[in-house]
Coordinates of C-alpha atoms and ligand atoms in Angstrom, one line a residue:
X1 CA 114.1 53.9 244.6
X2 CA 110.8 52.5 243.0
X3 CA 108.6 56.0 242.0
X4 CA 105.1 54.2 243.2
X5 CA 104.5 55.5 246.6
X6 CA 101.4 53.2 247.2
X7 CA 99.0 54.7 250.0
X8 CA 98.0 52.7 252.4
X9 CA 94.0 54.2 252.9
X10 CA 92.5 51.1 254.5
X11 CA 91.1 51.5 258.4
X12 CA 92.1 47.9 259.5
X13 CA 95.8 47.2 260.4
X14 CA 95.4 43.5 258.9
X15 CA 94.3 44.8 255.6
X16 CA 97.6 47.1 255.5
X17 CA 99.6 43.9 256.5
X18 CA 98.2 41.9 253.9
X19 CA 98.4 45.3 250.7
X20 CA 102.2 45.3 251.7
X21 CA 102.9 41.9 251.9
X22 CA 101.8 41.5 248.1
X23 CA 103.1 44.7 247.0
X24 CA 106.4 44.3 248.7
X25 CA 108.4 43.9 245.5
X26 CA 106.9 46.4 243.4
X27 CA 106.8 49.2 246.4
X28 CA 109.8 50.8 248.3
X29 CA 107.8 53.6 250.0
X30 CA 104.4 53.0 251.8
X31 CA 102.3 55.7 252.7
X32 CA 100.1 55.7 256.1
X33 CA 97.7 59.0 256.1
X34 CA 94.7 59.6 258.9
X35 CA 92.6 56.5 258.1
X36 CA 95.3 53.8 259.1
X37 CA 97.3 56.3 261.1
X38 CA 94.1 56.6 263.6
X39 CA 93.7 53.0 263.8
X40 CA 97.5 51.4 264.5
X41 CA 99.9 54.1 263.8
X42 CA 103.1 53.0 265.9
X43 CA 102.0 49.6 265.0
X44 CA 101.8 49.7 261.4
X45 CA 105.2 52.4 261.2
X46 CA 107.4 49.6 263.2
X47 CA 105.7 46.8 260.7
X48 CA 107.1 48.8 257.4
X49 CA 110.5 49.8 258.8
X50 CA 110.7 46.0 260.2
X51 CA 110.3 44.7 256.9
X52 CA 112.7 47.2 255.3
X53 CA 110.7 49.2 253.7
X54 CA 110.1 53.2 254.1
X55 CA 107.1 55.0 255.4
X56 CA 106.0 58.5 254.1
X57 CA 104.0 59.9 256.9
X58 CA 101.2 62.1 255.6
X59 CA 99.6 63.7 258.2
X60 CA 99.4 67.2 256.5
X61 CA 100.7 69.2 259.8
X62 CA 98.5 72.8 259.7
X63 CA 99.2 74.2 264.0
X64 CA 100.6 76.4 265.3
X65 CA 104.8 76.7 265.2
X66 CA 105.4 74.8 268.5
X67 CA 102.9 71.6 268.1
X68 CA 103.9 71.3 264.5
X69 CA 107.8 71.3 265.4
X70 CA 106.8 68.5 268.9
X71 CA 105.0 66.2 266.0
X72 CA 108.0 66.5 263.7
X73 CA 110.2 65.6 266.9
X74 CA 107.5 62.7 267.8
X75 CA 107.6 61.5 264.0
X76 CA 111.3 61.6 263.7
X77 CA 111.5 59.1 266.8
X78 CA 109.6 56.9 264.6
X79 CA 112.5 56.5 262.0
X80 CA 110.1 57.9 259.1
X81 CA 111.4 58.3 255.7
X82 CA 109.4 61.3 255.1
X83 CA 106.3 63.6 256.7
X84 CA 103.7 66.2 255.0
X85 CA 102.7 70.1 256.3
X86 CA 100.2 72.2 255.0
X87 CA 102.6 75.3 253.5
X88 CA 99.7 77.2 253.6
X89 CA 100.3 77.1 257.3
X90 CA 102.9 80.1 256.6
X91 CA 106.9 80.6 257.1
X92 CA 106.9 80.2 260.8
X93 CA 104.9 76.8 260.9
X94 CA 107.3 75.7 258.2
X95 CA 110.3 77.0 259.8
X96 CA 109.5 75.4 263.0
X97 CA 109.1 72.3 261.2
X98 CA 112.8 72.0 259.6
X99 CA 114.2 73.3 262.6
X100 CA 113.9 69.5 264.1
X101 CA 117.5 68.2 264.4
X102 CA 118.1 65.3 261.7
X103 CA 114.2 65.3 260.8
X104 CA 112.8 63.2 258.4
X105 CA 112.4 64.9 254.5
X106 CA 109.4 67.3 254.8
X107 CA 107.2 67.3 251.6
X108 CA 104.7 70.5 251.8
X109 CA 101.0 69.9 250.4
X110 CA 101.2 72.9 248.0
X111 CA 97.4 72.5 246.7
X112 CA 95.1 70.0 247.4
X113 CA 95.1 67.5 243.8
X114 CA 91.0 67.7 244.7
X115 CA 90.9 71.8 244.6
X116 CA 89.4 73.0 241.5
X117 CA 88.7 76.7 242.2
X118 CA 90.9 78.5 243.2
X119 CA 94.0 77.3 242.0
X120 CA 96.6 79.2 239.6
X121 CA 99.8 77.6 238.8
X122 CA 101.4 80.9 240.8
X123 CA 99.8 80.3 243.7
X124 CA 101.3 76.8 243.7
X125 CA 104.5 78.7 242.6
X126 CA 104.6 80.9 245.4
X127 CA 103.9 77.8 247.6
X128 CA 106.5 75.6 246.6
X129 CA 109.4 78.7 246.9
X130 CA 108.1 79.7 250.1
X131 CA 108.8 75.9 251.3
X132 CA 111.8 75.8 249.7
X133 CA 113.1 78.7 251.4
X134 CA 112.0 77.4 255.0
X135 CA 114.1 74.7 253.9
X136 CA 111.6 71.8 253.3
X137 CA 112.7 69.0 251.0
X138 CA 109.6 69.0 248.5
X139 CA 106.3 69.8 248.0
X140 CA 103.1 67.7 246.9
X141 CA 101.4 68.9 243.8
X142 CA 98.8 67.9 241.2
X143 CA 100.9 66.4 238.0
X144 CA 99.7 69.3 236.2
X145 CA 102.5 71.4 238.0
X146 CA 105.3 69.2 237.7
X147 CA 107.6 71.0 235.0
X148 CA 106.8 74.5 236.6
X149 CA 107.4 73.6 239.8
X150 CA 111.1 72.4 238.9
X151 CA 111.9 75.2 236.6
X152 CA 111.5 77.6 239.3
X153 CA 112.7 75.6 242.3
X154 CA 115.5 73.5 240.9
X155 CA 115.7 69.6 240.0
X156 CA 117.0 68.7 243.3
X157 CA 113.5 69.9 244.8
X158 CA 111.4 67.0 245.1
X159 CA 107.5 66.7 243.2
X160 CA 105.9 64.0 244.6
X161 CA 102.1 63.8 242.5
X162 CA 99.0 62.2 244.0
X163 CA 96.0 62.5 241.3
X164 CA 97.4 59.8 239.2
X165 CA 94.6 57.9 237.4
X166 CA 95.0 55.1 234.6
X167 CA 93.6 55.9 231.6
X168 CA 90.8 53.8 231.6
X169 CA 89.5 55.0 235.7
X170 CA 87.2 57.3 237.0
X171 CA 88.8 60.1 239.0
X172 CA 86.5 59.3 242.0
X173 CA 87.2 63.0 244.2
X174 CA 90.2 64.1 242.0
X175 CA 90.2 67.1 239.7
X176 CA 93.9 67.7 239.0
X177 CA 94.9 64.3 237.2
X178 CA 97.1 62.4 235.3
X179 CA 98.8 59.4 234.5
X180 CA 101.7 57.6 235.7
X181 CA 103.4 58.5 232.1
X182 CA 102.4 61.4 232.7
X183 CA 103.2 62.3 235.9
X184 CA 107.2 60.6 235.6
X185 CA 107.6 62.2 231.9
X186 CA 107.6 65.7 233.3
X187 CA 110.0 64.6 236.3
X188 CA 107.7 63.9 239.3
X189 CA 110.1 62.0 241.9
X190 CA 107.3 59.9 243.2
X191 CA 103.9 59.4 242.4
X192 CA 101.5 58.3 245.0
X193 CA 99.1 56.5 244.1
X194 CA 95.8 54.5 246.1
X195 CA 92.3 53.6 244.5
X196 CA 93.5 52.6 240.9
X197 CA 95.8 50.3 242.8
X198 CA 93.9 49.1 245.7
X199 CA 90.2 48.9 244.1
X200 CA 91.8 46.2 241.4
X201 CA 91.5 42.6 241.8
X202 CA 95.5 42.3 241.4
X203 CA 97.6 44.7 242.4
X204 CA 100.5 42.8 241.5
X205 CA 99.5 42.9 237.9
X206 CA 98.3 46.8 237.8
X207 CA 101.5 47.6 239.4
X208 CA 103.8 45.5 236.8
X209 CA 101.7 46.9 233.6
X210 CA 102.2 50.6 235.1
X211 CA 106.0 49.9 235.4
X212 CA 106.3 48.5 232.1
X213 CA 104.6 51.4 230.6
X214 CA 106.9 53.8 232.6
X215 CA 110.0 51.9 231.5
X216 CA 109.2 51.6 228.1
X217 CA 108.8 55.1 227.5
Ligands
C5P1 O1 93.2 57.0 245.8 P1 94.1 58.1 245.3 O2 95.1 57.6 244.3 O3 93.3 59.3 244.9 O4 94.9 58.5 246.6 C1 95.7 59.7 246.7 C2 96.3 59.8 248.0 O5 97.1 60.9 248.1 C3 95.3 59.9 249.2 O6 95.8 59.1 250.3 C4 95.3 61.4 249.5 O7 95.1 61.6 250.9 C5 96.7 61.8 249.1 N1 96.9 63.2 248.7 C6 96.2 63.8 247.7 N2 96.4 65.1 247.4 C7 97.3 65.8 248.0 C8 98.1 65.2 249.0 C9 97.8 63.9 249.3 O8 95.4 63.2 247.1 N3 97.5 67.1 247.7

């Protein structure tokens, strides 16, 4: 599968339509947070699957055990390739999550790429185990975690980065960043990735020149 997860932070279901349409080759993975999600969420879900593509659902779930295990239910009737929790919300929120049968992979927000203070690598450590042990699939972490993160919980546990930035970008409300290179050098499964792509004048070109620099490395 491509590693780009490109999200899909636009309020207007049109606009969505019209990012996927000209990503579709370069994109296998599209991810719908609160902004779209608010707006057209069945709408745009059914849309992505129609077309054959996946949709990585990144609500970052933080309730209590029982709503967070109904919304895993709800999302998995969606067909959803994959859904985000907060692990900060504890063993029993996560628990309650995985206990959904035949859910979709559940990623866990370890700590947020925009978190400066605050954040050792052994906090995100003890994050990532403790969602590992509640049997989540992943867990979402600033690039700058990657390799720890897969020594101690194994290469089958998925990293998926967000705070990618090209070299030549601002990082706009991101502290923890990186580049693609980066980001894929030390192993990250997917990296998400939204402003550097969607603020450009051709996607299509920002997307081929950051696979040719991945593949080329
Ligand atoms: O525009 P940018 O590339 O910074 O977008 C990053 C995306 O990843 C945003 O949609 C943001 O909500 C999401 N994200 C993040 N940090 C996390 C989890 C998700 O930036 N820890």
């Amino acid at each position: 599968m491509k590693k780009i997860i490109l999200a899909l932070d636009v309020d207007n279901v049109d606009k969505a339509k019209q990012i996927i349409r000209e990503t579709y080759h370069f994109i296998d993975i599209y991810k719908v947070g609160p902004i779209l999600f608010i707006q057209c969420g069945k709408e745009i879900i059914e849309f992505i699957n129609g077309i054959g593509k996946k949709v990585f659902l990144d609500l970052k779930l933080y309730d209590i055990p029982m709503t967070v295990q109904r919304a895993v239910e709800s999302a998995q009737k969606l067909d959803i390739f994959s859904l985000t929790v907060h692990s900060s919300g504890g063993k029993k929120m996560l628990q309650a999550a995985t206990s959904v049968y035949n859910h979709p992979k559940i990623w866990a927000v370890s700590v947020l790429t925009s978190t400066r203070t605050r954040t050792t690598p052994a906090t995100v450590i003890k994050r990532a185990l403790l969602a590992k042990s509640c049997g989540l699939d992943g867990v979402i972490s600033s690039p700058l975690e990657i390799d720890l993160i897969k020594k101690e919980c194994g290469k089958n546990f998925n990293v998926i980065t967000p705070g990618i930035r090209l070299n030549n970008n601002n990082h706009d409300d991101q502290i923890r960043v990186a580049t693609p290179l980066y980001a894929i050098n030390k192993g990250a499964d997917f990296i998400v990735m939204g402003r550097s792509i969607l603020n450009s004048k051709n996607y299509k070109m920002v997307l081929h020149n950051i696979y040719q620099t991945i593949q080329d490395n």
